[in-house]
Amino acid sequence: GAVVSQHPSWVICKSGTSVKIECRSLDFQATTMFWYRQFPKQSLMLMATSNEGSKATYEQGVEKDKFLINHASLTLSTLTVTSAHPEDSSFYICSAFGTSGRETQYFGPGTRLLVL
Amino acid sequence: SQQGEEDPQALSIQEGENATMNCSYKTSINNLQWYRQNSGRGLVHLILIRSNEREKHSGRLRVTLDTSKKSSSLLITASRAADTASYFCAPGYEIYNQGGKLIFGQGTELSVKP
């Protein structure tokens, strides 16, 4: 398997502020990571694919200027929610392929964001 | 649609009973994965079955795949209260150069009563 961590696990912020969420692969290198968002009682929605050393690929309908993704190293991808608003409150989860190939994705524990 | 659709949406059983969840998809796949999500947590990978496999076992889990019907099932035998969670299937379309991204359906919410 492979371990993916996220930090912070939860965050509360005021409307208009920016929040950075980190996703780390702890025991392997991840050239590709994925960011998902999940609203209560709903499924995970893929937001973007984070590629090490290049620009992220965003899914249709996801604002790339609002959700900034940086994948500066092989073990770290960050998602920054800029000028957060209450409607951005959600559960954000990242995932990465393990070292066994590009089949199984390993998920982080998630970050719960509450924007007041 | 690239996502899998789980059925039923919700399932409530008694501890010790078996739980069966189904997944349907619409286009050809390279593999299919099942994940579990406990409330407020990330997803835990349960099992991956490839398109050339028909059945796979892992502990109390049994997964079947019928590519002609474009469907898969997850069977949990002798369920426990700790199995209470949401279960998602994720068809994998790597061979179509989808970049490995997974699209999730609504999941099956399993409740195992002690």
GROMACS .gro file of C-alpha atoms in nm:
model
  230
    1GLY     CA    1   0.000   0.000   0.000
    2ALA     CA    2   0.088   0.364   0.029
    3VAL     CA    3   0.021   0.635   0.284
    4VAL     CA    4  -0.116   0.974   0.194
    5SER     CA    5  -0.152   1.245   0.454
    6GLN     CA    6  -0.335   1.575   0.454
    7HIS     CA    7  -0.289   1.884   0.662
    8PRO     CA    8  -0.476   2.035   0.825
    9SER     CA    9  -0.746   1.782   0.906
   10TRP     CA   10  -0.994   2.061   0.961
   11VAL     CA   11  -0.992   2.437   0.929
   12ILE     CA   12  -1.232   2.719   1.007
   13CYS     CA   13  -1.178   3.051   0.839
   14LYS     CA   14  -1.352   3.380   0.777
   15SER     CA   15  -1.510   3.459   0.444
   16GLY     CA   16  -1.264   3.624   0.208
   17THR     CA   17  -0.952   3.459   0.341
   18SER     CA   18  -0.741   3.201   0.160
   19VAL     CA   19  -0.681   2.852   0.290
   20LYS     CA   20  -0.401   2.616   0.192
   21ILE     CA   21  -0.441   2.239   0.218
   22GLU     CA   22  -0.141   2.010   0.186
   23CYS     CA   23  -0.138   1.658   0.048
   24ARG     CA   24   0.172   1.448   0.104
   25SER     CA   25   0.276   1.103  -0.008
   26LEU     CA   26   0.467   0.973   0.293
   27ASP     CA   27   0.645   0.664   0.172
   28PHE     CA   28   0.646   0.698  -0.203
   29GLN     CA   29   0.683   0.951  -0.480
   30ALA     CA   30   0.371   1.068  -0.656
   31THR     CA   31   0.400   1.238  -0.992
   32THR     CA   32   0.023   1.260  -1.012
   33MET     CA   33  -0.220   1.350  -0.739
   34PHE     CA   34  -0.592   1.415  -0.753
   35TRP     CA   35  -0.809   1.658  -0.559
   36TYR     CA   36  -1.172   1.581  -0.478
   37ARG     CA   37  -1.446   1.770  -0.299
   38GLN     CA   38  -1.733   1.608  -0.115
   39PHE     CA   39  -2.046   1.775   0.017
   40PRO     CA   40  -2.247   1.613   0.297
   41LYS     CA   41  -2.430   1.299   0.193
   42GLN     CA   42  -2.289   1.328  -0.160
   43SER     CA   43  -2.025   1.152  -0.359
   44LEU     CA   44  -1.671   1.266  -0.424
   45MET     CA   45  -1.638   1.509  -0.710
   46LEU     CA   46  -1.308   1.520  -0.892
   47MET     CA   47  -1.180   1.877  -0.904
   48ALA     CA   48  -0.843   1.850  -1.071
   49THR     CA   49  -0.543   1.638  -1.155
   50SER     CA   50  -0.220   1.768  -1.006
   51ASN     CA   51   0.093   1.695  -1.208
   52GLU     CA   52   0.441   1.738  -1.061
   53GLY     CA   53   0.629   2.015  -1.232
   54SER     CA   54   0.346   2.125  -1.457
   55LYS     CA   55   0.007   2.289  -1.448
   56ALA     CA   56  -0.289   2.113  -1.298
   57THR     CA   57  -0.570   1.987  -1.517
   58TYR     CA   58  -0.906   2.105  -1.394
   59GLU     CA   59  -1.240   1.934  -1.444
   60GLN     CA   60  -1.514   2.118  -1.622
   61GLY     CA   61  -1.685   2.373  -1.401
   62VAL     CA   62  -1.401   2.404  -1.150
   63GLU     CA   63  -1.256   2.755  -1.129
   64LYS     CA   64  -0.881   2.727  -1.160
   65ASP     CA   65  -0.826   3.080  -1.029
   66LYS     CA   66  -1.023   2.999  -0.717
   67PHE     CA   67  -0.870   2.660  -0.648
   68LEU     CA   68  -0.497   2.698  -0.698
   69ILE     CA   69  -0.301   2.376  -0.718
   70ASN     CA   70   0.075   2.352  -0.686
   71HIS     CA   71   0.263   2.025  -0.718
   72ALA     CA   72   0.616   2.145  -0.661
   73SER     CA   73   0.772   1.820  -0.549
   74LEU     CA   74   0.722   1.448  -0.591
   75THR     CA   75   0.570   1.418  -0.244
   76LEU     CA   76   0.366   1.733  -0.202
   77SER     CA   77   0.067   1.890  -0.369
   78THR     CA   78  -0.115   2.190  -0.227
   79LEU     CA   79  -0.466   2.317  -0.287
   80THR     CA   80  -0.531   2.679  -0.203
   81VAL     CA   81  -0.889   2.796  -0.180
   82THR     CA   82  -0.863   3.165  -0.255
   83SER     CA   83  -1.109   3.420  -0.118
   84ALA     CA   84  -1.310   3.147   0.043
   85HIS     CA   85  -1.686   3.183   0.079
   86PRO     CA   86  -1.936   2.980   0.281
   87GLU     CA   87  -2.031   2.780  -0.027
   88ASP     CA   88  -1.671   2.653  -0.042
   89SER     CA   89  -1.726   2.476   0.288
   90SER     CA   90  -1.675   2.112   0.210
   91PHE     CA   91  -1.463   1.804   0.267
   92TYR     CA   92  -1.153   1.808   0.046
   93ILE     CA   93  -0.973   1.482  -0.023
   94CYS     CA   94  -0.658   1.413  -0.219
   95SER     CA   95  -0.532   1.089  -0.367
   96ALA     CA   96  -0.223   0.957  -0.539
   97PHE     CA   97  -0.107   0.653  -0.728
   98GLY     CA   98   0.117   0.424  -0.530
   99THR     CA   99   0.443   0.275  -0.644
  100SER     CA  100   0.273  -0.033  -0.787
  101GLY     CA  101   0.157   0.157  -1.091
  102ARG     CA  102  -0.123   0.373  -1.216
  103GLU     CA  103  -0.410   0.155  -1.109
  104THR     CA  104  -0.480   0.187  -0.740
  105GLN     CA  105  -0.530   0.531  -0.591
  106TYR     CA  106  -0.458   0.588  -0.224
  107PHE     CA  107  -0.657   0.854  -0.049
  108GLY     CA  108  -0.569   1.100   0.222
  109PRO     CA  109  -0.788   1.131   0.532
  110GLY     CA  110  -0.948   1.451   0.406
  111THR     CA  111  -0.964   1.812   0.520
  112ARG     CA  112  -1.288   1.961   0.643
  113LEU     CA  113  -1.318   2.329   0.558
  114LEU     CA  114  -1.574   2.554   0.720
  115VAL     CA  115  -1.598   2.910   0.594
  116LEU     CA  116  -1.789   3.145   0.821
  117SER     CA  117  -2.071   0.878  -1.824
  118GLN     CA  118  -1.747   0.741  -1.684
  119GLN     CA  119  -1.873   0.684  -1.335
  120GLY     CA  120  -1.998   0.369  -1.176
  121GLU     CA  121  -2.348   0.359  -1.038
  122GLU     CA  122  -2.395   0.171  -0.713
  123ASP     CA  123  -2.711  -0.007  -0.613
  124PRO     CA  124  -2.881  -0.005  -0.371
  125GLN     CA  125  -2.826   0.347  -0.242
  126ALA     CA  126  -2.877   0.227   0.112
  127LEU     CA  127  -2.863  -0.115   0.276
  128SER     CA  128  -2.939  -0.205   0.634
  129ILE     CA  129  -2.863  -0.552   0.769
  130GLN     CA  130  -2.801  -0.733   1.095
  131GLU     CA  131  -2.455  -0.828   1.210
  132GLY     CA  132  -2.358  -1.168   1.074
  133GLU     CA  133  -2.561  -1.135   0.757
  134ASN     CA  134  -2.409  -1.097   0.414
  135ALA     CA  135  -2.420  -0.767   0.228
  136THR     CA  136  -2.426  -0.742  -0.150
  137MET     CA  137  -2.373  -0.421  -0.342
  138ASN     CA  138  -2.382  -0.381  -0.715
  139CYS     CA  139  -2.210  -0.148  -0.957
  140SER     CA  140  -2.294  -0.077  -1.318
  141TYR     CA  141  -2.094   0.119  -1.571
  142LYS     CA  142  -2.138   0.218  -1.932
  143THR     CA  143  -1.815   0.193  -2.127
  144SER     CA  144  -1.537  -0.062  -2.154
  145ILE     CA  145  -1.298  -0.068  -1.863
  146ASN     CA  146  -0.945  -0.177  -1.786
  147ASN     CA  147  -1.022  -0.249  -1.423
  148LEU     CA  148  -1.271  -0.171  -1.150
  149GLN     CA  149  -1.200  -0.080  -0.790
  150TRP     CA  150  -1.406  -0.080  -0.475
  151TYR     CA  151  -1.348   0.168  -0.196
  152ARG     CA  152  -1.493   0.214   0.152
  153GLN     CA  153  -1.549   0.547   0.324
  154ASN     CA  154  -1.626   0.573   0.690
  155SER     CA  155  -1.818   0.883   0.790
  156GLY     CA  156  -1.598   1.192   0.773
  157ARG     CA  157  -1.293   1.004   0.656
  158GLY     CA  158  -1.098   0.945   0.339
  159LEU     CA  159  -1.145   0.645   0.114
  160VAL     CA  160  -0.987   0.309   0.184
  161HIS     CA  161  -0.900   0.090  -0.112
  162LEU     CA  162  -1.061  -0.252  -0.079
  163ILE     CA  163  -0.998  -0.445  -0.395
  164LEU     CA  164  -0.914  -0.409  -0.763
  165ILE     CA  165  -1.039  -0.647  -1.026
  166ARG     CA  166  -0.908  -0.639  -1.380
  167SER     CA  167  -1.120  -0.671  -1.691
  168ASN     CA  168  -0.985  -1.021  -1.763
  169GLU     CA  169  -1.080  -1.145  -1.416
  170ARG     CA  170  -1.423  -1.269  -1.317
  171GLU     CA  171  -1.392  -1.305  -0.943
  172LYS     CA  172  -1.157  -1.198  -0.670
  173HIS     CA  173  -1.143  -1.256  -0.296
  174SER     CA  174  -0.989  -1.065  -0.011
  175GLY     CA  175  -1.072  -1.182   0.339
  176ARG     CA  176  -1.449  -1.148   0.383
  177LEU     CA  177  -1.480  -0.961   0.054
  178ARG     CA  178  -1.575  -1.119  -0.274
  179VAL     CA  179  -1.590  -0.916  -0.593
  180THR     CA  180  -1.726  -1.032  -0.924
  181LEU     CA  181  -1.705  -0.868  -1.261
  182ASP     CA  182  -1.923  -0.933  -1.563
  183THR     CA  183  -1.790  -0.728  -1.852
  184SER     CA  184  -2.067  -0.845  -2.085
  185LYS     CA  185  -2.323  -0.690  -1.853
  186LYS     CA  186  -2.092  -0.407  -1.752
  187SER     CA  187  -2.152  -0.479  -1.387
  188SER     CA  188  -1.970  -0.575  -1.071
  189SER     CA  189  -2.079  -0.686  -0.729
  190LEU     CA  190  -1.919  -0.663  -0.387
  191LEU     CA  191  -2.015  -0.923  -0.130
  192ILE     CA  192  -1.924  -0.880   0.235
  193THR     CA  193  -1.975  -1.202   0.424
  194ALA     CA  194  -2.049  -1.230   0.795
  195SER     CA  195  -2.084  -0.855   0.828
  196ARG     CA  196  -1.978  -0.668   1.139
  197ALA     CA  197  -2.086  -0.337   1.285
  198ALA     CA  198  -1.745  -0.201   1.184
  199ASP     CA  199  -1.839  -0.260   0.818
  200THR     CA  200  -2.086   0.027   0.847
  201ALA     CA  201  -1.968   0.275   0.584
  202SER     CA  202  -2.030   0.400   0.233
  203TYR     CA  203  -1.900   0.183  -0.048
  204PHE     CA  204  -1.801   0.316  -0.388
  205CYS     CA  205  -1.703   0.149  -0.710
  206ALA     CA  206  -1.468   0.319  -0.953
  207PRO     CA  207  -1.428   0.196  -1.310
  208GLY     CA  208  -1.075   0.246  -1.440
  209TYR     CA  209  -1.026   0.360  -1.796
  210GLU     CA  210  -0.649   0.379  -1.805
  211ILE     CA  211  -0.619   0.212  -2.142
  212TYR     CA  212  -0.821   0.494  -2.291
  213ASN     CA  213  -0.562   0.737  -2.161
  214GLN     CA  214  -0.794   0.892  -1.909
  215GLY     CA  215  -0.493   0.976  -1.696
  216GLY     CA  216  -0.606   0.736  -1.429
  217LYS     CA  217  -0.869   0.965  -1.287
  218LEU     CA  218  -1.158   0.800  -1.108
  219ILE     CA  219  -1.515   0.919  -1.124
  220PHE     CA  220  -1.731   0.811  -0.832
  221GLY     CA  221  -2.102   0.743  -0.816
  222GLN     CA  222  -2.326   0.808  -0.518
  223GLY     CA  223  -2.218   0.495  -0.337
  224THR     CA  224  -2.404   0.244  -0.126
  225GLU     CA  225  -2.452   0.339   0.237
  226LEU     CA  226  -2.428   0.020   0.440
  227SER     CA  227  -2.554   0.005   0.796
  228VAL     CA  228  -2.479  -0.307   0.998
  229LYS     CA  229  -2.680  -0.326   1.318
  230PRO     CA  230  -2.528  -0.512   1.612
   0.00000   0.00000   0.00000
